[in-house]
Amino acid sequence: MSINHDTYISLQTELKEKGVRLVAVSKTKPATDIQALYDLGHRDFGENYVQELSEKAAQLPADINWHFIGHLQSNKVKYIAPFVHLIHGVDSFRLLQEINKQAVKNNRIIDCLLQVHIAREETKFGLDEQELRQILEEPALSQLNNVRVRGLMGMASFTDDQDAVRSEFRYLKELFQRLSPKFGSAFNELSMGMSSDYNIAVEEGSTMVRVGSLLFGARSYEKK
Ligand SMILES: *Cc1c(COP(=O)(O)O)cnc(C)c1O
């Protein structure tokens, strides 16, 4: 129940120099840990579960930028729409439509990233290149005025093979570059890299890393 203070300071310093944003992934960790990092000046936190996020947001300072990084079900969008800063894991046009609908209700524009499946594992969510292109070609996309697609997000394979991880990140970056003319100038975020592979992700062009256990220690339980 404490944060790795020195690791945070050195990681934040390194990432700031490189112009990369650090999202501190606080899932399963108590609000007191988030508050401790907040007190050091940190504002970007990531959570995977809607209910856990809502509970924490209600008890922590209002100027936190909450990133939703888990798999979001359409029927739960309404709970986070009033306050969420960036939704990283959008993996269908239907979900984008629901986010837009809830954003309209809250009189907001909600920033989103499209999640791309880059890992070898079957279990990880995300779109393939063809599905991404289908979303781009949706005639109704231009009518979603309350969502802004800001870029792409991906998770590399869970493996010690660093070359494989690197090539997955490199592929995501290439896809990002190929698609960005179609999305316009707000399409400028590439969310990739976690505790075990953030350094490779940064070398391959990440603009935003999602780091949990390195900052908060290992999680005592893992939810899927
Ligand atoms: C849990 C999680 C992270 C952080 O993982 P660590 O290995 O603890 O850094 C990053 N991204 C996503 C999508 C996650 O679910």
mmCIF file of N, CA, C and O in Angstrom, residues 120-205:
data_model
loop_
_atom_site.group_PDB
_atom_site.id
_atom_site.type_symbol
_atom_site.label_atom_id
_atom_site.label_comp_id
_atom_site.label_asym_id
_atom_site.label_seq_id
_atom_site.Cartn_x
_atom_site.Cartn_y
_atom_site.Cartn_z
ATOM 1 N N ARG A 120 0.100 -11.469 -30.343
ATOM 2 C CA ARG A 120 -0.142 -12.808 -30.859
ATOM 3 C C ARG A 120 -1.289 -13.483 -30.131
ATOM 4 O O ARG A 120 -1.977 -14.319 -30.680
ATOM 5 N N GLU A 121 -1.460 -13.132 -28.840
ATOM 6 C CA GLU A 121 -2.479 -13.809 -28.047
ATOM 7 C C GLU A 121 -3.871 -13.508 -28.583
ATOM 8 O O GLU A 121 -4.178 -12.394 -28.975
ATOM 9 N N GLU A 122 -4.706 -14.523 -28.549
ATOM 10 C CA GLU A 122 -6.088 -14.387 -28.991
ATOM 11 C C GLU A 122 -6.903 -13.535 -28.014
ATOM 12 O O GLU A 122 -7.870 -12.905 -28.390
ATOM 13 N N THR A 123 -6.501 -13.560 -26.756
ATOM 14 C CA THR A 123 -7.361 -13.034 -25.700
ATOM 15 C C THR A 123 -7.464 -11.515 -25.686
ATOM 16 O O THR A 123 -8.362 -10.985 -25.087
ATOM 17 N N LYS A 124 -6.536 -10.844 -26.317
ATOM 18 C CA LYS A 124 -6.554 -9.388 -26.203
ATOM 19 C C LYS A 124 -7.533 -8.766 -27.201
ATOM 20 O O LYS A 124 -7.610 -9.166 -28.343
ATOM 21 N N PHE A 125 -8.248 -7.762 -26.723
ATOM 22 C CA PHE A 125 -9.265 -7.118 -27.543
ATOM 23 C C PHE A 125 -8.615 -6.228 -28.597
ATOM 24 O O PHE A 125 -7.448 -5.898 -28.513
ATOM 25 N N GLY A 126 -9.399 -5.835 -29.532
ATOM 26 C CA GLY A 126 -8.907 -4.852 -30.488
ATOM 27 C C GLY A 126 -9.301 -5.158 -31.912
ATOM 28 O O GLY A 126 -9.739 -6.259 -32.239
ATOM 29 N N LEU A 127 -9.134 -4.148 -32.749
ATOM 30 C CA LEU A 127 -9.518 -4.216 -34.152
ATOM 31 C C LEU A 127 -8.336 -4.658 -34.997
ATOM 32 O O LEU A 127 -7.190 -4.354 -34.657
ATOM 33 N N ASP A 128 -8.615 -5.328 -36.100
ATOM 34 C CA ASP A 128 -7.534 -5.526 -37.069
ATOM 35 C C ASP A 128 -7.609 -4.385 -38.090
ATOM 36 O O ASP A 128 -8.511 -3.547 -38.049
ATOM 37 N N GLU A 129 -6.642 -4.389 -39.007
ATOM 38 C CA GLU A 129 -6.530 -3.263 -39.925
ATOM 39 C C GLU A 129 -7.792 -3.081 -40.772
ATOM 40 O O GLU A 129 -8.261 -1.958 -40.993
ATOM 41 N N GLN A 130 -8.342 -4.201 -41.181
ATOM 42 C CA GLN A 130 -9.538 -4.114 -42.024
ATOM 43 C C GLN A 130 -10.733 -3.535 -41.256
ATOM 44 O O GLN A 130 -11.497 -2.722 -41.782
ATOM 45 N N GLU A 131 -10.865 -3.948 -39.998
ATOM 46 C CA GLU A 131 -11.968 -3.423 -39.181
ATOM 47 C C GLU A 131 -11.794 -1.923 -38.917
ATOM 48 O O GLU A 131 -12.761 -1.170 -38.870
ATOM 49 N N LEU A 132 -10.541 -1.522 -38.749
ATOM 50 C CA LEU A 132 -10.249 -0.097 -38.591
ATOM 51 C C LEU A 132 -10.701 0.693 -39.815
ATOM 52 O O LEU A 132 -11.325 1.746 -39.708
ATOM 53 N N ARG A 133 -10.362 0.154 -40.971
ATOM 54 C CA ARG A 133 -10.727 0.838 -42.216
ATOM 55 C C ARG A 133 -12.239 0.896 -42.399
ATOM 56 O O ARG A 133 -12.774 1.872 -42.912
ATOM 57 N N GLN A 134 -12.919 -0.156 -41.939
ATOM 58 C CA GLN A 134 -14.383 -0.146 -42.025
ATOM 59 C C GLN A 134 -14.968 0.981 -41.183
ATOM 60 O O GLN A 134 -15.916 1.645 -41.590
ATOM 61 N N ILE A 135 -14.387 1.191 -40.005
ATOM 62 C CA ILE A 135 -14.865 2.286 -39.153
ATOM 63 C C ILE A 135 -14.639 3.621 -39.859
ATOM 64 O O ILE A 135 -15.510 4.488 -39.892
ATOM 65 N N LEU A 136 -13.454 3.761 -40.453
ATOM 66 C CA LEU A 136 -13.137 4.994 -41.171
ATOM 67 C C LEU A 136 -14.108 5.266 -42.308
ATOM 68 O O LEU A 136 -14.393 6.411 -42.641
ATOM 69 N N GLU A 137 -14.594 4.182 -42.919
ATOM 70 C CA GLU A 137 -15.456 4.341 -44.087
ATOM 71 C C GLU A 137 -16.936 4.404 -43.724
ATOM 72 O O GLU A 137 -17.779 4.588 -44.600
ATOM 73 N N GLU A 138 -17.255 4.274 -42.445
ATOM 74 C CA GLU A 138 -18.650 4.376 -42.009
ATOM 75 C C GLU A 138 -19.212 5.749 -42.383
ATOM 76 O O GLU A 138 -18.689 6.762 -41.934
ATOM 77 N N PRO A 139 -20.280 5.768 -43.170
ATOM 78 C CA PRO A 139 -20.855 7.074 -43.537
ATOM 79 C C PRO A 139 -21.285 7.880 -42.305
ATOM 80 O O PRO A 139 -21.222 9.101 -42.305
ATOM 81 N N ALA A 140 -21.717 7.169 -41.245
ATOM 82 C CA ALA A 140 -22.231 7.863 -40.060
ATOM 83 C C ALA A 140 -21.126 8.423 -39.172
ATOM 84 O O ALA A 140 -21.409 9.149 -38.213
ATOM 85 N N LEU A 141 -19.867 8.116 -39.489
ATOM 86 C CA LEU A 141 -18.769 8.568 -38.630
ATOM 87 C C LEU A 141 -18.713 10.093 -38.524
ATOM 88 O O LEU A 141 -18.515 10.648 -37.443
ATOM 89 N N SER A 142 -18.943 10.751 -39.642
ATOM 90 C CA SER A 142 -18.826 12.218 -39.651
ATOM 91 C C SER A 142 -19.932 12.894 -38.846
ATOM 92 O O SER A 142 -19.859 14.078 -38.545
ATOM 93 N N GLN A 143 -20.983 12.107 -38.508
ATOM 94 C CA GLN A 143 -22.071 12.704 -37.721
ATOM 95 C C GLN A 143 -21.848 12.573 -36.212
ATOM 96 O O GLN A 143 -22.636 13.081 -35.422
ATOM 97 N N LEU A 144 -20.796 11.871 -35.836
ATOM 98 C CA LEU A 144 -20.508 11.720 -34.405
ATOM 99 C C LEU A 144 -19.717 12.943 -33.932
ATOM 100 O O LEU A 144 -18.506 12.898 -33.763
ATOM 101 N N ASN A 145 -20.443 14.017 -33.704
ATOM 102 C CA ASN A 145 -19.775 15.289 -33.411
ATOM 103 C C ASN A 145 -19.263 15.397 -31.984
ATOM 104 O O ASN A 145 -18.518 16.314 -31.666
ATOM 105 N N ASN A 146 -19.685 14.488 -31.121
ATOM 106 C CA ASN A 146 -19.273 14.583 -29.724
ATOM 107 C C ASN A 146 -18.225 13.555 -29.310
ATOM 108 O O ASN A 146 -17.940 13.411 -28.134
ATOM 109 N N VAL A 147 -17.687 12.847 -30.279
ATOM 110 C CA VAL A 147 -16.486 12.047 -30.002
ATOM 111 C C VAL A 147 -15.365 12.523 -30.921
ATOM 112 O O VAL A 147 -15.602 12.943 -32.048
ATOM 113 N N ARG A 148 -14.184 12.471 -30.379
ATOM 114 C CA ARG A 148 -13.017 12.854 -31.177
ATOM 115 C C ARG A 148 -12.029 11.700 -31.131
ATOM 116 O O ARG A 148 -11.546 11.331 -30.060
ATOM 117 N N VAL A 149 -11.758 11.111 -32.289
ATOM 118 C CA VAL A 149 -10.796 10.005 -32.340
ATOM 119 C C VAL A 149 -9.395 10.604 -32.353
ATOM 120 O O VAL A 149 -8.986 11.258 -33.299
ATOM 121 N N ARG A 150 -8.696 10.388 -31.251
ATOM 122 C CA ARG A 150 -7.394 11.047 -31.050
ATOM 123 C C ARG A 150 -6.200 10.192 -31.449
ATOM 124 O O ARG A 150 -5.072 10.654 -31.444
ATOM 125 N N GLY A 151 -6.444 8.900 -31.723
ATOM 126 C CA GLY A 151 -5.308 8.062 -32.105
ATOM 127 C C GLY A 151 -5.583 6.602 -31.858
ATOM 128 O O GLY A 151 -6.742 6.176 -31.823
ATOM 129 N N LEU A 152 -4.510 5.847 -31.673
ATOM 130 C CA LEU A 152 -4.610 4.396 -31.533
ATOM 131 C C LEU A 152 -3.992 3.923 -30.232
ATOM 132 O O LEU A 152 -3.131 4.595 -29.645
ATOM 133 N N MET A 153 -4.444 2.762 -29.782
ATOM 134 C CA MET A 153 -3.904 2.130 -28.589
ATOM 135 C C MET A 153 -3.650 0.655 -28.899
ATOM 136 O O MET A 153 -4.391 0.044 -29.672
ATOM 137 N N GLY A 154 -2.584 0.111 -28.321
ATOM 138 C CA GLY A 154 -2.332 -1.313 -28.521
ATOM 139 C C GLY A 154 -1.539 -1.914 -27.375
ATOM 140 O O GLY A 154 -0.841 -1.207 -26.639
ATOM 141 N N MET A 155 -1.688 -3.215 -27.217
ATOM 142 C CA MET A 155 -0.932 -3.977 -26.220
ATOM 143 C C MET A 155 -0.118 -5.039 -26.926
ATOM 144 O O MET A 155 -0.666 -5.845 -27.683
ATOM 145 N N ALA A 156 1.179 -5.053 -26.647
ATOM 146 C CA ALA A 156 2.047 -6.044 -27.288
ATOM 147 C C ALA A 156 1.866 -7.413 -26.630
ATOM 148 O O ALA A 156 1.277 -7.531 -25.561
ATOM 149 N N SER A 157 2.416 -8.423 -27.259
ATOM 150 C CA SER A 157 2.358 -9.774 -26.705
ATOM 151 C C SER A 157 3.032 -9.833 -25.343
ATOM 152 O O SER A 157 3.972 -9.095 -25.069
ATOM 153 N N PHE A 158 2.541 -10.728 -24.518
ATOM 154 C CA PHE A 158 3.141 -10.970 -23.209
ATOM 155 C C PHE A 158 4.256 -11.983 -23.404
ATOM 156 O O PHE A 158 4.038 -13.187 -23.378
ATOM 157 N N THR A 159 5.460 -11.499 -23.650
ATOM 158 C CA THR A 159 6.579 -12.384 -23.983
ATOM 159 C C THR A 159 7.903 -11.713 -23.626
ATOM 160 O O THR A 159 7.985 -10.491 -23.541
ATOM 161 N N ASP A 160 8.934 -12.537 -23.417
ATOM 162 C CA ASP A 160 10.278 -11.993 -23.192
ATOM 163 C C ASP A 160 10.980 -11.655 -24.502
ATOM 164 O O ASP A 160 12.076 -11.099 -24.497
ATOM 165 N N ASP A 161 10.367 -12.029 -25.604
ATOM 166 C CA ASP A 161 10.980 -11.799 -26.913
ATOM 167 C C ASP A 161 10.854 -10.312 -27.291
ATOM 168 O O ASP A 161 9.851 -9.876 -27.847
ATOM 169 N N GLN A 162 11.898 -9.566 -26.992
ATOM 170 C CA GLN A 162 11.857 -8.113 -27.177
ATOM 171 C C GLN A 162 11.722 -7.726 -28.649
ATOM 172 O O GLN A 162 11.118 -6.702 -28.963
ATOM 173 N N ASP A 163 12.287 -8.536 -29.531
ATOM 174 C CA ASP A 163 12.174 -8.222 -30.959
ATOM 175 C C ASP A 163 10.728 -8.333 -31.429
ATOM 176 O O ASP A 163 10.267 -7.536 -32.246
ATOM 177 N N ALA A 164 10.032 -9.314 -30.886
ATOM 178 C CA ALA A 164 8.620 -9.487 -31.256
ATOM 179 C C ALA A 164 7.803 -8.296 -30.756
ATOM 180 O O ALA A 164 6.981 -7.731 -31.493
ATOM 181 N N VAL A 165 8.053 -7.878 -29.510
ATOM 182 C CA VAL A 165 7.348 -6.728 -28.943
ATOM 183 C C VAL A 165 7.631 -5.480 -29.786
ATOM 184 O O VAL A 165 6.723 -4.727 -30.144
ATOM 185 N N ARG A 166 8.901 -5.311 -30.123
ATOM 186 C CA ARG A 166 9.282 -4.133 -30.910
ATOM 187 C C ARG A 166 8.574 -4.125 -32.267
ATOM 188 O O ARG A 166 8.079 -3.094 -32.714
ATOM 189 N N SER A 167 8.509 -5.264 -32.904
ATOM 190 C CA SER A 167 7.899 -5.265 -34.238
ATOM 191 C C SER A 167 6.387 -5.026 -34.148
ATOM 192 O O SER A 167 5.795 -4.433 -35.052
ATOM 193 N N GLU A 168 5.776 -5.442 -33.046
ATOM 194 C CA GLU A 168 4.342 -5.148 -32.873
ATOM 195 C C GLU A 168 4.111 -3.652 -32.681
ATOM 196 O O GLU A 168 3.206 -3.056 -33.272
ATOM 197 N N PHE A 169 4.940 -3.012 -31.873
ATOM 198 C CA PHE A 169 4.813 -1.557 -31.685
ATOM 199 C C PHE A 169 5.105 -0.813 -32.988
ATOM 200 O O PHE A 169 4.449 0.172 -33.318
ATOM 201 N N ARG A 170 6.100 -1.321 -33.711
ATOM 202 C CA ARG A 170 6.469 -0.666 -34.972
ATOM 203 C C ARG A 170 5.315 -0.733 -35.971
ATOM 204 O O ARG A 170 5.014 0.231 -36.667
ATOM 205 N N TYR A 171 4.664 -1.870 -35.983
ATOM 206 C CA TYR A 171 3.502 -2.036 -36.871
ATOM 207 C C TYR A 171 2.390 -1.035 -36.499
ATOM 208 O O TYR A 171 1.787 -0.399 -37.365
ATOM 209 N N LEU A 172 2.147 -0.880 -35.193
ATOM 210 C CA LEU A 172 1.092 0.041 -34.745
ATOM 211 C C LEU A 172 1.424 1.475 -35.145
ATOM 212 O O LEU A 172 0.558 2.234 -35.581
ATOM 213 N N LYS A 173 2.675 1.834 -35.003
ATOM 214 C CA LYS A 173 3.111 3.181 -35.387
ATOM 215 C C LYS A 173 2.924 3.413 -36.892
ATOM 216 O O LYS A 173 2.457 4.474 -37.333
ATOM 217 N N GLU A 174 3.254 2.393 -37.686
ATOM 218 C CA GLU A 174 3.083 2.512 -39.143
ATOM 219 C C GLU A 174 1.611 2.690 -39.515
ATOM 220 O O GLU A 174 1.271 3.520 -40.359
ATOM 221 N N LEU A 175 0.778 1.908 -38.847
ATOM 222 C CA LEU A 175 -0.666 1.999 -39.085
ATOM 223 C C LEU A 175 -1.155 3.406 -38.724
ATOM 224 O O LEU A 175 -1.925 4.031 -39.463
ATOM 225 N N PHE A 176 -0.694 3.876 -37.593
ATOM 226 C CA PHE A 176 -1.036 5.216 -37.118
ATOM 227 C C PHE A 176 -0.665 6.267 -38.170
ATOM 228 O O PHE A 176 -1.459 7.151 -38.495
ATOM 229 N N GLN A 177 0.533 6.148 -38.694
ATOM 230 C CA GLN A 177 0.981 7.130 -39.689
ATOM 231 C C GLN A 177 0.187 7.042 -40.990
ATOM 232 O O GLN A 177 -0.119 8.043 -41.614
ATOM 233 N N ARG A 178 -0.161 5.817 -41.371
ATOM 234 C CA ARG A 178 -0.929 5.659 -42.605
ATOM 235 C C ARG A 178 -2.341 6.201 -42.460
ATOM 236 O O ARG A 178 -2.919 6.731 -43.398
ATOM 237 N N LEU A 179 -2.926 6.064 -41.261
ATOM 238 C CA LEU A 179 -4.312 6.484 -41.065
ATOM 239 C C LEU A 179 -4.453 7.959 -40.739
ATOM 240 O O LEU A 179 -5.508 8.548 -40.955
ATOM 241 N N SER A 180 -3.400 8.556 -40.217
ATOM 242 C CA SER A 180 -3.584 9.905 -39.664
ATOM 243 C C SER A 180 -4.061 10.947 -40.678
ATOM 244 O O SER A 180 -4.840 11.827 -40.294
ATOM 245 N N PRO A 181 -3.678 10.878 -41.968
ATOM 246 C CA PRO A 181 -4.238 11.873 -42.901
ATOM 247 C C PRO A 181 -5.764 11.827 -42.966
ATOM 248 O O PRO A 181 -6.413 12.839 -43.219
ATOM 249 N N LYS A 182 -6.337 10.645 -42.739
ATOM 250 C CA LYS A 182 -7.795 10.506 -42.856
ATOM 251 C C LYS A 182 -8.537 11.043 -41.638
ATOM 252 O O LYS A 182 -9.711 11.371 -41.710
ATOM 253 N N PHE A 183 -7.847 11.092 -40.501
ATOM 254 C CA PHE A 183 -8.521 11.530 -39.270
ATOM 255 C C PHE A 183 -8.306 13.005 -38.960
ATOM 256 O O PHE A 183 -8.999 13.577 -38.138
ATOM 257 N N GLY A 184 -7.297 13.609 -39.543
ATOM 258 C CA GLY A 184 -7.066 15.040 -39.287
ATOM 259 C C GLY A 184 -6.103 15.295 -38.150
ATOM 260 O O GLY A 184 -5.543 14.367 -37.554
ATOM 261 N N SER A 185 -5.932 16.565 -37.812
ATOM 262 C CA SER A 185 -4.818 16.972 -36.952
ATOM 263 C C SER A 185 -4.977 16.573 -35.486
ATOM 264 O O SER A 185 -3.988 16.493 -34.757
ATOM 265 N N ALA A 186 -6.204 16.297 -35.043
ATOM 266 C CA ALA A 186 -6.380 15.883 -33.656
ATOM 267 C C ALA A 186 -5.959 14.428 -33.431
ATOM 268 O O ALA A 186 -5.870 13.963 -32.305
ATOM 269 N N PHE A 187 -5.699 13.742 -34.525
ATOM 270 C CA PHE A 187 -5.296 12.326 -34.445
ATOM 271 C C PHE A 187 -3.785 12.285 -34.219
ATOM 272 O O PHE A 187 -2.991 12.218 -35.158
ATOM 273 N N ASN A 188 -3.392 12.378 -32.952
ATOM 274 C CA ASN A 188 -1.961 12.554 -32.662
ATOM 275 C C ASN A 188 -1.491 11.805 -31.415
ATOM 276 O O ASN A 188 -0.436 12.111 -30.880
ATOM 277 N N GLU A 189 -2.276 10.828 -30.962
ATOM 278 C CA GLU A 189 -1.867 10.083 -29.765
ATOM 279 C C GLU A 189 -1.705 8.604 -30.078
ATOM 280 O O GLU A 189 -2.549 7.990 -30.741
ATOM 281 N N LEU A 190 -0.618 8.052 -29.584
ATOM 282 C CA LEU A 190 -0.344 6.631 -29.756
ATOM 283 C C LEU A 190 -0.049 6.051 -28.377
ATOM 284 O O LEU A 190 1.009 6.269 -27.800
ATOM 285 N N SER A 191 -1.054 5.357 -27.824
ATOM 286 C CA SER A 191 -0.962 4.810 -26.471
ATOM 287 C C SER A 191 -0.392 3.402 -26.538
ATOM 288 O O SER A 191 -1.088 2.453 -26.898
ATOM 289 N N MET A 192 0.885 3.271 -26.230
ATOM 290 C CA MET A 192 1.484 1.926 -26.199
ATOM 291 C C MET A 192 2.642 1.902 -25.219
ATOM 292 O O MET A 192 3.366 2.874 -25.079
ATOM 293 N N GLY A 193 2.771 0.772 -24.535
ATOM 294 C CA GLY A 193 3.825 0.588 -23.556
ATOM 295 C C GLY A 193 3.275 0.470 -22.151
ATOM 296 O O GLY A 193 2.428 1.254 -21.731
ATOM 297 N N MET A 194 3.758 -0.555 -21.413
ATOM 298 C CA MET A 194 3.365 -0.813 -20.026
ATOM 299 C C MET A 194 4.653 -0.989 -19.222
ATOM 300 O O MET A 194 5.743 -0.760 -19.747
ATOM 301 N N SER A 195 4.540 -1.420 -17.969
ATOM 302 C CA SER A 195 5.730 -1.528 -17.115
ATOM 303 C C SER A 195 6.866 -2.305 -17.789
ATOM 304 O O SER A 195 8.016 -1.902 -17.746
ATOM 305 N N SER A 196 6.512 -3.414 -18.420
ATOM 306 C CA SER A 196 7.556 -4.306 -18.917
ATOM 307 C C SER A 196 8.121 -3.901 -20.274
ATOM 308 O O SER A 196 9.189 -4.371 -20.662
ATOM 309 N N ASP A 197 7.402 -3.043 -21.000
ATOM 310 C CA ASP A 197 7.858 -2.758 -22.372
ATOM 311 C C ASP A 197 7.778 -1.282 -22.757
ATOM 312 O O ASP A 197 7.880 -0.942 -23.930
ATOM 313 N N TYR A 198 7.603 -0.400 -21.756
ATOM 314 C CA TYR A 198 7.412 1.016 -22.105
ATOM 315 C C TYR A 198 8.638 1.593 -22.810
ATOM 316 O O TYR A 198 8.512 2.465 -23.680
ATOM 317 N N ASN A 199 9.844 1.104 -22.431
ATOM 318 C CA ASN A 199 11.048 1.672 -23.058
ATOM 319 C C ASN A 199 11.102 1.355 -24.555
ATOM 320 O O ASN A 199 11.460 2.211 -25.366
ATOM 321 N N ILE A 200 10.699 0.146 -24.917
ATOM 322 C CA ILE A 200 10.652 -0.219 -26.339
ATOM 323 C C ILE A 200 9.581 0.616 -27.042
ATOM 324 O O ILE A 200 9.798 1.139 -28.138
ATOM 325 N N ALA A 201 8.425 0.749 -26.383
ATOM 326 C CA ALA A 201 7.318 1.514 -26.978
ATOM 327 C C ALA A 201 7.732 2.964 -27.247
ATOM 328 O O ALA A 201 7.415 3.522 -28.299
ATOM 329 N N VAL A 202 8.447 3.551 -26.294
ATOM 330 C CA VAL A 202 8.882 4.941 -26.465
ATOM 331 C C VAL A 202 9.858 5.039 -27.636
ATOM 332 O O VAL A 202 9.762 5.943 -28.473
ATOM 333 N N GLU A 203 10.765 4.092 -27.725
ATOM 334 C CA GLU A 203 11.697 4.086 -28.866
ATOM 335 C C GLU A 203 10.962 3.965 -30.191
ATOM 336 O O GLU A 203 11.413 4.487 -31.207
ATOM 337 N N GLU A 204 9.811 3.305 -30.166
ATOM 338 C CA GLU A 204 9.058 3.093 -31.406
ATOM 339 C C GLU A 204 7.993 4.160 -31.642
ATOM 340 O O GLU A 204 7.156 4.009 -32.529
ATOM 341 N N GLY A 205 7.976 5.212 -30.834
ATOM 342 C CA GLY A 205 7.116 6.347 -31.158
ATOM 343 C C GLY A 205 5.868 6.524 -30.317
ATOM 344 O O GLY A 205 4.961 7.264 -30.693
#
